[in-house]
C-alpha positions as a LaTeX table, in Angstrom:
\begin{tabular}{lrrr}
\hline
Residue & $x$ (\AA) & $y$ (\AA) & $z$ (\AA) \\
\hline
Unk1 & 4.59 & $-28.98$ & $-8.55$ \\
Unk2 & 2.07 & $-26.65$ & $-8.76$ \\
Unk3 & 2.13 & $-23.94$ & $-11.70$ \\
Unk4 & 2.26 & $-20.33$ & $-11.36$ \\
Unk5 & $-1.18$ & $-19.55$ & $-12.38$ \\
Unk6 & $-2.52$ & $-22.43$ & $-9.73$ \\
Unk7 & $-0.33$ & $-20.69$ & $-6.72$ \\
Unk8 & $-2.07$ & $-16.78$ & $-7.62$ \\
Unk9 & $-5.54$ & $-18.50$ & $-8.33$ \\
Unk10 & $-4.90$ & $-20.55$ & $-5.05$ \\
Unk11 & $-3.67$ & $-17.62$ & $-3.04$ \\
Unk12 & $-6.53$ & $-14.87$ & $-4.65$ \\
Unk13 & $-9.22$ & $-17.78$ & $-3.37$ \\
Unk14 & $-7.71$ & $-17.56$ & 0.26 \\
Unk15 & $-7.42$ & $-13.61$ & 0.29 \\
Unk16 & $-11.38$ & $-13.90$ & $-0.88$ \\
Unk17 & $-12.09$ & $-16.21$ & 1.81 \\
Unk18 & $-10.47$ & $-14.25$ & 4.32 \\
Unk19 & $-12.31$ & $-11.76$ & 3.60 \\
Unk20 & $-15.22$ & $-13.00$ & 4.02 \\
Unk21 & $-14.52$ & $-14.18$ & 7.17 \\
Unk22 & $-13.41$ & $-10.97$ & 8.52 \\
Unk23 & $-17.23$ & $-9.95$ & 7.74 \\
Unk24 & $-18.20$ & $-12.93$ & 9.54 \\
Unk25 & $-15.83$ & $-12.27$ & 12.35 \\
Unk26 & $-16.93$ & $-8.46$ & 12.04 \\
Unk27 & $-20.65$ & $-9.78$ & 12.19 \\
Unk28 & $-20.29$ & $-12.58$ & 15.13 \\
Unk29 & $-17.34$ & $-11.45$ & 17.30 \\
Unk30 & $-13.89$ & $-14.08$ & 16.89 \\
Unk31 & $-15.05$ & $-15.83$ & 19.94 \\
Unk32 & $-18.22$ & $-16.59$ & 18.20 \\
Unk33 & $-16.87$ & $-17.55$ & 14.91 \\
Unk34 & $-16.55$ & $-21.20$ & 14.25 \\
Unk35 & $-15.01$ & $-22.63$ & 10.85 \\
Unk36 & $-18.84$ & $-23.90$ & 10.11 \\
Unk37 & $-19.87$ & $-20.26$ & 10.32 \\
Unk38 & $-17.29$ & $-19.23$ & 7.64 \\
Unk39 & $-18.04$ & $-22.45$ & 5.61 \\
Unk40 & $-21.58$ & $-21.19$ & 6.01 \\
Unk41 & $-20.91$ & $-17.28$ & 4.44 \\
Unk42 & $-17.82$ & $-18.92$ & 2.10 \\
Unk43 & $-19.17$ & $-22.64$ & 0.99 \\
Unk44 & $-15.40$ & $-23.70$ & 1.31 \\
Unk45 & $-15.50$ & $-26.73$ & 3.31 \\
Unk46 & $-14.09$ & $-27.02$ & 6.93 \\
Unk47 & $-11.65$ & $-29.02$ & 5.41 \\
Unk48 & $-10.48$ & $-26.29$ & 3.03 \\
Unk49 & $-10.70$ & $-23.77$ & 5.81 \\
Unk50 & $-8.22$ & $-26.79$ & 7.91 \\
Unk51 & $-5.78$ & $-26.58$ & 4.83 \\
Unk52 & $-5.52$ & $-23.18$ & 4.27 \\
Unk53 & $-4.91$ & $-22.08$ & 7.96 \\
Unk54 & $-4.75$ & $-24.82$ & 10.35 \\
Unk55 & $-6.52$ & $-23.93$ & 13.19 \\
Unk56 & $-9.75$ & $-21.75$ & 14.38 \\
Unk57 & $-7.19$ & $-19.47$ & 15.98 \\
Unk58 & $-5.05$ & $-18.99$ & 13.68 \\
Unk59 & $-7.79$ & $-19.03$ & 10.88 \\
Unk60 & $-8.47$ & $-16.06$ & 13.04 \\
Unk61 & $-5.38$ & $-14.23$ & 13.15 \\
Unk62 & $-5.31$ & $-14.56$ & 9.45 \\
Unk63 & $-8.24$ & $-12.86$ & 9.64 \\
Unk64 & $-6.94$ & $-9.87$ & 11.56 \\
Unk65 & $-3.47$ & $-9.55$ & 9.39 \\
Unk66 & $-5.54$ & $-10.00$ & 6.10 \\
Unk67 & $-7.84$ & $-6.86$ & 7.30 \\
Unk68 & $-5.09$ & $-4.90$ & 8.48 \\
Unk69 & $-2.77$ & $-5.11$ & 5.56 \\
Unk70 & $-6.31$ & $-4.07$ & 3.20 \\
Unk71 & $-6.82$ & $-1.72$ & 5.05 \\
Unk72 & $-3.33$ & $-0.26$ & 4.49 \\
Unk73 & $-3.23$ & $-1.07$ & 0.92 \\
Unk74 & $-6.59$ & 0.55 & 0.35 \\
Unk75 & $-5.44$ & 3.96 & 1.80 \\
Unk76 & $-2.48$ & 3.72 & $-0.09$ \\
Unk77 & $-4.54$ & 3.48 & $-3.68$ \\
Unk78 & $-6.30$ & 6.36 & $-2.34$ \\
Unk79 & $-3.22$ & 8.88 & $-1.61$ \\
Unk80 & $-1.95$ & 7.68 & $-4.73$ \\
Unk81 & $-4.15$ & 10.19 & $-6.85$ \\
Unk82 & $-3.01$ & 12.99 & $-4.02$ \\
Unk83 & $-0.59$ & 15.43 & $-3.23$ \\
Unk84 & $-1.61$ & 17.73 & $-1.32$ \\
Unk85 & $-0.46$ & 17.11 & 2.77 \\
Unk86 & $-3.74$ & 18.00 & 4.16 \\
Unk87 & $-6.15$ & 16.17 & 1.95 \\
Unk88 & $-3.84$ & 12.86 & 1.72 \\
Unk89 & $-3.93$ & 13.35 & 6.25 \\
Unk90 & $-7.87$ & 13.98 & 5.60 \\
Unk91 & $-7.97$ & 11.12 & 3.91 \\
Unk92 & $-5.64$ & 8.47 & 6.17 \\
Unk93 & $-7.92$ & 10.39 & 9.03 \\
Unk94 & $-11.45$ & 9.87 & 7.52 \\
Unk95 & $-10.63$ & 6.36 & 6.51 \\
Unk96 & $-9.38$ & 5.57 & 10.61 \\
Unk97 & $-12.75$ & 7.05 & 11.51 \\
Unk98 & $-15.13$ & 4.79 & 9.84 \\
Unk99 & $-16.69$ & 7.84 & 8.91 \\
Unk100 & $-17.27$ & 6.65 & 5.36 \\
Unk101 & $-17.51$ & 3.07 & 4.33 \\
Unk102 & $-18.63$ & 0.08 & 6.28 \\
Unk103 & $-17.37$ & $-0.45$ & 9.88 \\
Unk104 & $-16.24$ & $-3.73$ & 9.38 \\
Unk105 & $-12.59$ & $-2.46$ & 9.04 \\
Unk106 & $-13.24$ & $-0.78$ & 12.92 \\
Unk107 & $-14.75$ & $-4.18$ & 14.51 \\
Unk108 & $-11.92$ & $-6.08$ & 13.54 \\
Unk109 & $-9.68$ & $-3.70$ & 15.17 \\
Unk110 & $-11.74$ & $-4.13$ & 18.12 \\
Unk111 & $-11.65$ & $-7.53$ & 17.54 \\
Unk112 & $-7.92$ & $-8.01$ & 17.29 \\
Unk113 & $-7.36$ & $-5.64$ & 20.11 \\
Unk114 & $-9.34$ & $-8.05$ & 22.50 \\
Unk115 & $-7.00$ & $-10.56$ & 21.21 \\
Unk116 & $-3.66$ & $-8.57$ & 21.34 \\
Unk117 & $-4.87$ & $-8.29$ & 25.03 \\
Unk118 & $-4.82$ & $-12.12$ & 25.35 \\
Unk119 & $-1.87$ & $-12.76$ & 23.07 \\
Unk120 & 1.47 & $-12.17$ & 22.38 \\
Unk121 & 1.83 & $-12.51$ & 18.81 \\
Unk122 & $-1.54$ & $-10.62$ & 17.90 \\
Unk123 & $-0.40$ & $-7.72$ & 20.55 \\
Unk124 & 2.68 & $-7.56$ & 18.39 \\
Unk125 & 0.92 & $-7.48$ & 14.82 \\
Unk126 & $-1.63$ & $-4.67$ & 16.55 \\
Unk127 & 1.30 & $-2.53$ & 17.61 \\
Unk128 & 3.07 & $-3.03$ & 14.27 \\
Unk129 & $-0.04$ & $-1.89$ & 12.38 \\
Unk130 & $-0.47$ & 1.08 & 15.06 \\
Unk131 & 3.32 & 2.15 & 14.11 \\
Unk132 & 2.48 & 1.75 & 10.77 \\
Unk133 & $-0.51$ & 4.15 & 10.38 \\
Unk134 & 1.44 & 6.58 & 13.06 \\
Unk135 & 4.53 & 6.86 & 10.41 \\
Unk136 & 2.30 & 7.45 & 7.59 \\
Unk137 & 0.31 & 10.14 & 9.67 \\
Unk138 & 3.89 & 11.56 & 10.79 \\
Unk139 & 5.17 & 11.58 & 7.28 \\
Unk140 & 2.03 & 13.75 & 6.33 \\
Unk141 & 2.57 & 15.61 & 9.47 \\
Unk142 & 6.25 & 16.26 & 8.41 \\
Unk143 & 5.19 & 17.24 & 4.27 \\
Unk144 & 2.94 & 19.67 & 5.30 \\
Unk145 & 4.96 & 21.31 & 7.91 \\
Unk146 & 1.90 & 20.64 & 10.18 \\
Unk147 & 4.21 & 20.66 & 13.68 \\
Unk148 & 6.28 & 17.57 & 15.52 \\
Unk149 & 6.24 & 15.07 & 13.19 \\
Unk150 & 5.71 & 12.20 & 15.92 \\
Unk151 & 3.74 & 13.88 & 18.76 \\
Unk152 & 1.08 & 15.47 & 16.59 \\
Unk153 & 0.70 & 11.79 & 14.58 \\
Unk154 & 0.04 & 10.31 & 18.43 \\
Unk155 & $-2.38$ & 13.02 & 18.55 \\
Unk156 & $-3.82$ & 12.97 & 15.08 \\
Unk157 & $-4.55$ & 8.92 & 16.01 \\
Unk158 & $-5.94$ & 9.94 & 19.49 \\
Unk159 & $-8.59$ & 12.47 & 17.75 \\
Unk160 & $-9.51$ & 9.41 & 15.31 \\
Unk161 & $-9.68$ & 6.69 & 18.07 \\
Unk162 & $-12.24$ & 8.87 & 20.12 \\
Unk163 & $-14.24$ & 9.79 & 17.04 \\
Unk164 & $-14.43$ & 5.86 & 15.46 \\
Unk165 & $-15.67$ & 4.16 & 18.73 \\
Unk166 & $-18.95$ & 5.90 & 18.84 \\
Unk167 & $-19.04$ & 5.65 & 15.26 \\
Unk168 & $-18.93$ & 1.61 & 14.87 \\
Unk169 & $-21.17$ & 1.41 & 18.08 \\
Unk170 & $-23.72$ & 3.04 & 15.94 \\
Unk171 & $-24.30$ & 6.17 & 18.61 \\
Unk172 & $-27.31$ & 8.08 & 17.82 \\
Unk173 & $-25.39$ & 11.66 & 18.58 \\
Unk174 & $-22.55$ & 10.98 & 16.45 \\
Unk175 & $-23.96$ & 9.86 & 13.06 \\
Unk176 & $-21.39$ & 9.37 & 10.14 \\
Unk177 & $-21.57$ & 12.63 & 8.58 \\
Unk178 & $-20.91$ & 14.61 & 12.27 \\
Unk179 & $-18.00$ & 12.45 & 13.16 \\
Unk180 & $-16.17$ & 13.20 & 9.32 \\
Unk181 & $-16.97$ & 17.23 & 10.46 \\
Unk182 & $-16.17$ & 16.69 & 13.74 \\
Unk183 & $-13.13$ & 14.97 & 12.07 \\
Unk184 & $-12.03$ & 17.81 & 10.10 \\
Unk185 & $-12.67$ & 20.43 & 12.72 \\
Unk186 & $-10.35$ & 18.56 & 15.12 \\
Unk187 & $-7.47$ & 18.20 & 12.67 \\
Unk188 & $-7.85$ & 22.57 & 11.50 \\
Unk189 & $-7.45$ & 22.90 & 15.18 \\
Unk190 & $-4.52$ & 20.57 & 15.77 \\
Unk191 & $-2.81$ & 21.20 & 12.74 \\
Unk192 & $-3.28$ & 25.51 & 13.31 \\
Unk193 & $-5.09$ & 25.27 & 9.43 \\
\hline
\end{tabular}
């Protein structure tokens, strides 16, 4: 039987490994990425990587969960130390964007959306995350009075869709700092600020 402190050592060694495979997967594309690639950036053995989830794919869908719920959880540390409506939507906004941080967050949505295209139980888990970010953008919405709750969320994640694909594709017109005004511009208008 193994003992507590094994199972949370055992299960904060898999969370590290999957993240480093989301860079990987980030970096290389999941049809690229092989197990040997993320024994390569991890030095867990293919073995290991066997154990802990099976197969490529669903070493890959791990992958795409694992990102999605930190990026969640991350957001949710940061609108912990806010109140304010506006600045916690700014933030849940800014964050969507890529318009601070890395990008790997943004390729692995790309990457998972090329999968939810393909398969059933990823297109479910993208949706699910999609509803998720569009009821914390609604509640927001709703706290600061900002208009329909629901529609203005669809539109709040429309503005941040269009402004974080240019943004992860690197596009010389819309460097970081431009897309986080452009960002902030969009959401005054929508939200009549």
């Amino acid at each position: 039987m193994t003992s507590p402190s094994t199972g949370r050592r055992s299960a904060h060694r898999r969370a590290e490994v999957l993240a480093a495979a989301g860079e990987v997967v980030a970096a290389r594309g999941a049809d690229a990425t092989r197990f040997s690639d993320v024994t390569a950036a991890t030095g867990v053995g293919v073995s290991t990587l066997q154990y802990y989830f099976g197969t490529r794919e669903d070493m890959l869908i791990a992958v795409f969960r694992h990102a999605a719920q930190r990026d969640f959880d991350l957001v949710g540390e940061r609108l912990a130390a806010l109140s304010d409506p506006w600045e916690r939507l700014l933030t849940v906004a800014t964050h969507l964007t890529g318009a601070v941080g890395s990008d790997t967050a943004w390729r692995l949505w790309v990457e998972s959306w090329r999968w939810a295209s393909r398969d059933a139980s990823v297109r479910a888990d993208v949706l699910a995350d999609y509803r998720r970010w569009h009821d914390l953008i609604a509640a927001e919405v709703r706290a600061g009075g900002f208009g329909d709750p629901m529609e203005t969320a669809r539109l709040v994640l429309a503005l941040i869709d269009g402004l974080a694909l240019p943004v992860v594709l690197g596009d010389p017109d819309l460097p970081r700092a431009a897309a986080r005004e452009l960002l902030t511009d969009g959401l005054t208008r929508l939200l009549g600020r």
